[in-house]
Amino acid sequence: MDLAKRDKILAAALDVFVRYGYKRVTMNDIAEAAGISRPALYLVFESKEDIFKGVYEHWVKGTLNEIEARIGQLKTPEEKLRAAFELWTVLPFERMRTSSEVAELLECTFGFAQDSVDQGYRSFEKIIVPVLKSHSKFQSSKPKVSAEKTAHVLSGAVRGFKIIAKDVSEIRSLIKDLLILLLDE
C-alpha cells in the first residue's frame, strides 16, 4: 500500500471528522476531501470505522514522535513532563473543544477504537518512564512506586482530567497540580 496515499486519506478524514463528526460523514465525503474516488478509498480502507481507527492511530504516532522530539530538547524532568502532557493532553483537548462534534467523536473513539486508545496510552507511558526515572525521586535503590506504575497513574489521571475539566486553563491547572504532587520532595 502506498503510505503517502494512506496518510493523505487519514489527514483529510481527520479534518472531515472534526468538522462534521463521525455519524454525518460518508465514505464519499472522505474520498472527496482526500481528492480520490470512492472506489479508490475502498482499496485502502474497508470501512469508515477502519478510517476512524486509522486517523486516531496516525494522530497518536505523530504526537508521540513530536513529544519525543520536544522532550529531547529540554533539560529537567519537570520541563519534559509538562511538555509531554501539553502535547498529549492539553492541545488535543483544546482542539476537540473547538469542534461542535466533540461528544460524538469521543463516543466513537471509546466505542470502537478502545483498543487503539489503550495502546496509545501505553505508548505514551513508555515515553515518560525514562523521564520519571531521571528525576531524583526515582534515583534511590527502592523508590516507593516504580516509574512504570507512576507513568500508568499519570496517564490514567489525565484521561480523567479530559472528562472533568471545563476548559483548557483548568486542564493545565490540574496537570500542574498533579506534577507538583508527584515531583515535590
Short mmCIF file of C-alpha atoms in Angstrom, two decimals:
data_model
loop_
_atom_site.label_atom_id
_atom_site.label_comp_id
_atom_site.label_asym_id
_atom_site.label_seq_id
_atom_site.Cartn_x
_atom_site.Cartn_y
_atom_site.Cartn_z
CA MET A 1 0.00 0.00 0.00
CA ASP A 2 1.21 3.49 -0.82
CA LEU A 3 1.85 5.11 2.58
CA ALA A 4 1.69 8.64 1.16
CA LYS A 5 -1.81 7.92 -0.18
CA ARG A 6 -2.87 6.40 3.14
CA ASP A 7 -1.51 9.40 5.07
CA LYS A 8 -3.30 11.80 2.70
CA ILE A 9 -6.58 9.98 3.29
CA LEU A 10 -6.10 10.00 7.05
CA ALA A 11 -5.29 13.72 7.13
CA ALA A 12 -8.36 14.52 5.05
CA ALA A 13 -10.54 12.23 7.18
CA LEU A 14 -9.33 13.90 10.38
CA ASP A 15 -10.40 17.30 9.08
CA VAL A 16 -13.77 15.98 7.95
CA PHE A 17 -14.45 14.14 11.23
CA VAL A 18 -13.53 17.19 13.34
CA ARG A 19 -15.75 19.42 11.22
CA TYR A 20 -18.81 17.16 10.92
CA GLY A 21 -18.48 14.40 13.49
CA TYR A 22 -18.48 10.71 12.73
CA LYS A 23 -22.12 9.92 12.01
CA ARG A 24 -22.71 12.55 9.32
CA VAL A 25 -19.52 11.78 7.38
CA THR A 26 -19.75 9.34 4.50
CA MET A 27 -17.06 7.44 2.67
CA ASN A 28 -17.79 9.72 -0.27
CA ASP A 29 -17.09 12.80 1.91
CA ILE A 30 -13.73 11.36 2.91
CA ALA A 31 -12.83 10.39 -0.65
CA GLU A 32 -13.75 13.86 -1.89
CA ALA A 33 -11.71 15.56 0.86
CA ALA A 34 -8.73 13.32 0.00
CA GLY A 35 -9.08 14.02 -3.71
CA ILE A 36 -9.66 10.40 -4.70
CA SER A 37 -12.60 8.34 -5.92
CA ARG A 38 -14.74 6.34 -3.52
CA PRO A 39 -13.70 3.03 -5.13
CA ALA A 40 -10.05 4.05 -4.66
CA LEU A 41 -10.79 4.78 -1.00
CA TYR A 42 -12.23 1.28 -0.56
CA LEU A 43 -8.99 -0.17 -1.93
CA VAL A 44 -7.19 1.35 1.06
CA PHE A 45 -9.82 1.13 3.82
CA GLU A 46 -12.72 -1.31 4.14
CA SER A 47 -14.97 0.96 6.19
CA LYS A 48 -15.46 4.34 7.80
CA GLU A 49 -14.74 2.69 11.15
CA ASP A 50 -11.34 1.50 9.85
CA ILE A 51 -10.58 5.01 8.67
CA PHE A 52 -11.54 6.46 12.05
CA LYS A 53 -9.27 4.00 13.87
CA GLY A 54 -6.53 4.80 11.37
CA VAL A 55 -6.97 8.52 11.97
CA TYR A 56 -6.63 8.03 15.70
CA GLU A 57 -3.58 5.75 15.38
CA HIS A 58 -1.96 8.16 12.91
CA TRP A 59 -2.54 11.03 15.32
CA VAL A 60 -1.04 9.00 18.20
CA LYS A 61 2.08 8.13 16.22
CA GLY A 62 2.63 11.72 15.13
CA THR A 63 2.01 13.09 18.61
CA LEU A 64 4.36 10.59 20.25
CA ASN A 65 7.08 11.48 17.74
CA GLU A 66 6.54 15.16 18.49
CA ILE A 67 6.72 14.51 22.24
CA GLU A 68 9.99 12.62 21.91
CA ALA A 69 11.48 15.39 19.79
CA ARG A 70 10.33 18.11 22.20
CA ILE A 71 11.46 16.43 25.40
CA GLY A 72 14.82 15.71 23.82
CA GLN A 73 15.40 19.47 23.71
CA LEU A 74 14.53 20.08 27.35
CA LYS A 75 16.69 19.65 30.43
CA THR A 76 14.72 18.93 33.56
CA PRO A 77 12.24 16.11 34.16
CA GLU A 78 9.64 18.73 35.15
CA GLU A 79 10.01 20.58 31.84
CA LYS A 80 9.88 17.32 29.91
CA LEU A 81 6.75 16.10 31.69
CA ARG A 82 4.98 19.45 31.26
CA ALA A 83 5.79 19.42 27.54
CA ALA A 84 4.69 15.79 27.17
CA PHE A 85 1.33 16.45 28.84
CA GLU A 86 0.84 19.67 26.89
CA LEU A 87 1.18 17.78 23.61
CA TRP A 88 -0.59 14.58 24.69
CA THR A 89 -3.45 16.03 26.70
CA VAL A 90 -3.89 19.80 26.54
CA LEU A 91 -3.56 20.50 22.81
CA PRO A 92 -5.92 17.67 21.74
CA PHE A 93 -8.38 18.76 24.44
CA GLU A 94 -8.21 22.31 23.12
CA ARG A 95 -8.68 21.21 19.50
CA MET A 96 -11.58 18.98 20.33
CA ARG A 97 -13.25 21.77 22.30
CA THR A 98 -13.38 23.83 19.10
CA SER A 99 -15.44 21.15 17.35
CA SER A 100 -19.16 21.03 17.93
CA GLU A 101 -18.91 17.29 17.35
CA VAL A 102 -16.68 16.57 20.37
CA ALA A 103 -19.04 14.29 22.27
CA GLU A 104 -19.72 12.16 19.21
CA LEU A 105 -16.04 11.81 18.33
CA LEU A 106 -15.16 10.82 21.89
CA GLU A 107 -18.01 8.34 21.96
CA CYS A 108 -16.74 6.76 18.74
CA THR A 109 -13.17 6.67 20.00
CA PHE A 110 -14.15 4.91 23.19
CA GLY A 111 -16.71 2.79 21.36
CA PHE A 112 -14.94 1.01 18.55
CA ALA A 113 -11.38 2.33 18.86
CA GLN A 114 -10.88 1.45 22.54
CA ASP A 115 -8.00 -0.93 21.79
CA SER A 116 -6.26 1.84 19.84
CA VAL A 117 -6.83 4.29 22.69
CA ASP A 118 -5.42 1.87 25.25
CA GLN A 119 -2.39 1.15 23.07
CA GLY A 120 -1.82 4.88 22.59
CA TYR A 121 -1.77 5.47 26.34
CA ARG A 122 0.61 2.54 26.87
CA SER A 123 2.93 4.03 24.26
CA PHE A 124 2.73 7.44 25.95
CA GLU A 125 3.61 5.81 29.28
CA LYS A 126 6.69 4.21 27.71
CA ILE A 127 7.90 7.65 26.67
CA ILE A 128 7.51 9.21 30.10
CA VAL A 129 9.04 6.32 32.10
CA PRO A 130 12.65 7.35 31.30
CA VAL A 131 11.78 10.95 32.15
CA LEU A 132 10.44 9.84 35.52
CA LYS A 133 13.49 7.65 36.13
CA SER A 134 15.72 10.68 35.59
CA HIS A 135 14.03 12.50 38.49
CA SER A 136 15.68 12.27 41.91
CA LYS A 137 12.60 10.59 43.42
CA PHE A 138 13.30 7.54 41.28
CA GLN A 139 17.07 7.55 41.73
CA SER A 140 17.04 5.68 45.06
CA SER A 141 17.54 1.94 45.03
CA LYS A 142 13.98 1.37 46.26
CA PRO A 143 11.50 4.05 45.14
CA LYS A 144 8.10 3.69 46.85
CA VAL A 145 6.37 3.32 43.47
CA SER A 146 8.11 2.32 40.25
CA ALA A 147 8.44 4.75 37.37
CA GLU A 148 6.32 2.38 35.27
CA LYS A 149 3.45 2.38 37.78
CA THR A 150 3.76 6.14 38.21
CA ALA A 151 3.53 6.63 34.45
CA HIS A 152 0.39 4.49 34.42
CA VAL A 153 -1.17 6.51 37.25
CA LEU A 154 -0.31 9.78 35.49
CA SER A 155 -1.78 8.63 32.19
CA GLY A 156 -4.95 7.48 33.95
CA ALA A 157 -5.24 10.78 35.76
CA VAL A 158 -5.01 12.86 32.59
CA ARG A 159 -7.63 10.64 30.96
CA GLY A 160 -9.94 11.66 33.77
CA PHE A 161 -8.91 15.29 33.53
CA LYS A 162 -10.19 15.40 29.96
CA ILE A 163 -13.60 14.38 31.26
CA ILE A 164 -13.88 16.73 34.22
CA ALA A 165 -12.07 19.85 33.00
CA LYS A 166 -14.35 22.66 31.88
CA ASP A 167 -11.73 24.40 29.77
CA VAL A 168 -8.07 24.45 28.77
CA SER A 169 -6.93 26.54 31.71
CA GLU A 170 -8.48 24.05 34.14
CA ILE A 171 -6.84 21.04 32.50
CA ARG A 172 -3.47 22.82 32.57
CA SER A 173 -4.00 23.64 36.23
CA LEU A 174 -4.90 20.03 37.05
CA ILE A 175 -1.78 18.75 35.28
CA LYS A 176 0.39 21.35 37.04
CA ASP A 177 -1.01 20.29 40.43
CA LEU A 178 -0.55 16.61 39.59
CA LEU A 179 3.11 17.18 38.74
CA ILE A 180 3.62 19.19 41.94
CA LEU A 181 2.18 16.30 43.96
CA LEU A 182 4.42 13.86 42.15
CA LEU A 183 7.70 15.73 41.94
CA ASP A 184 7.89 17.87 45.06
CA GLU A 185 10.15 16.30 47.60
#
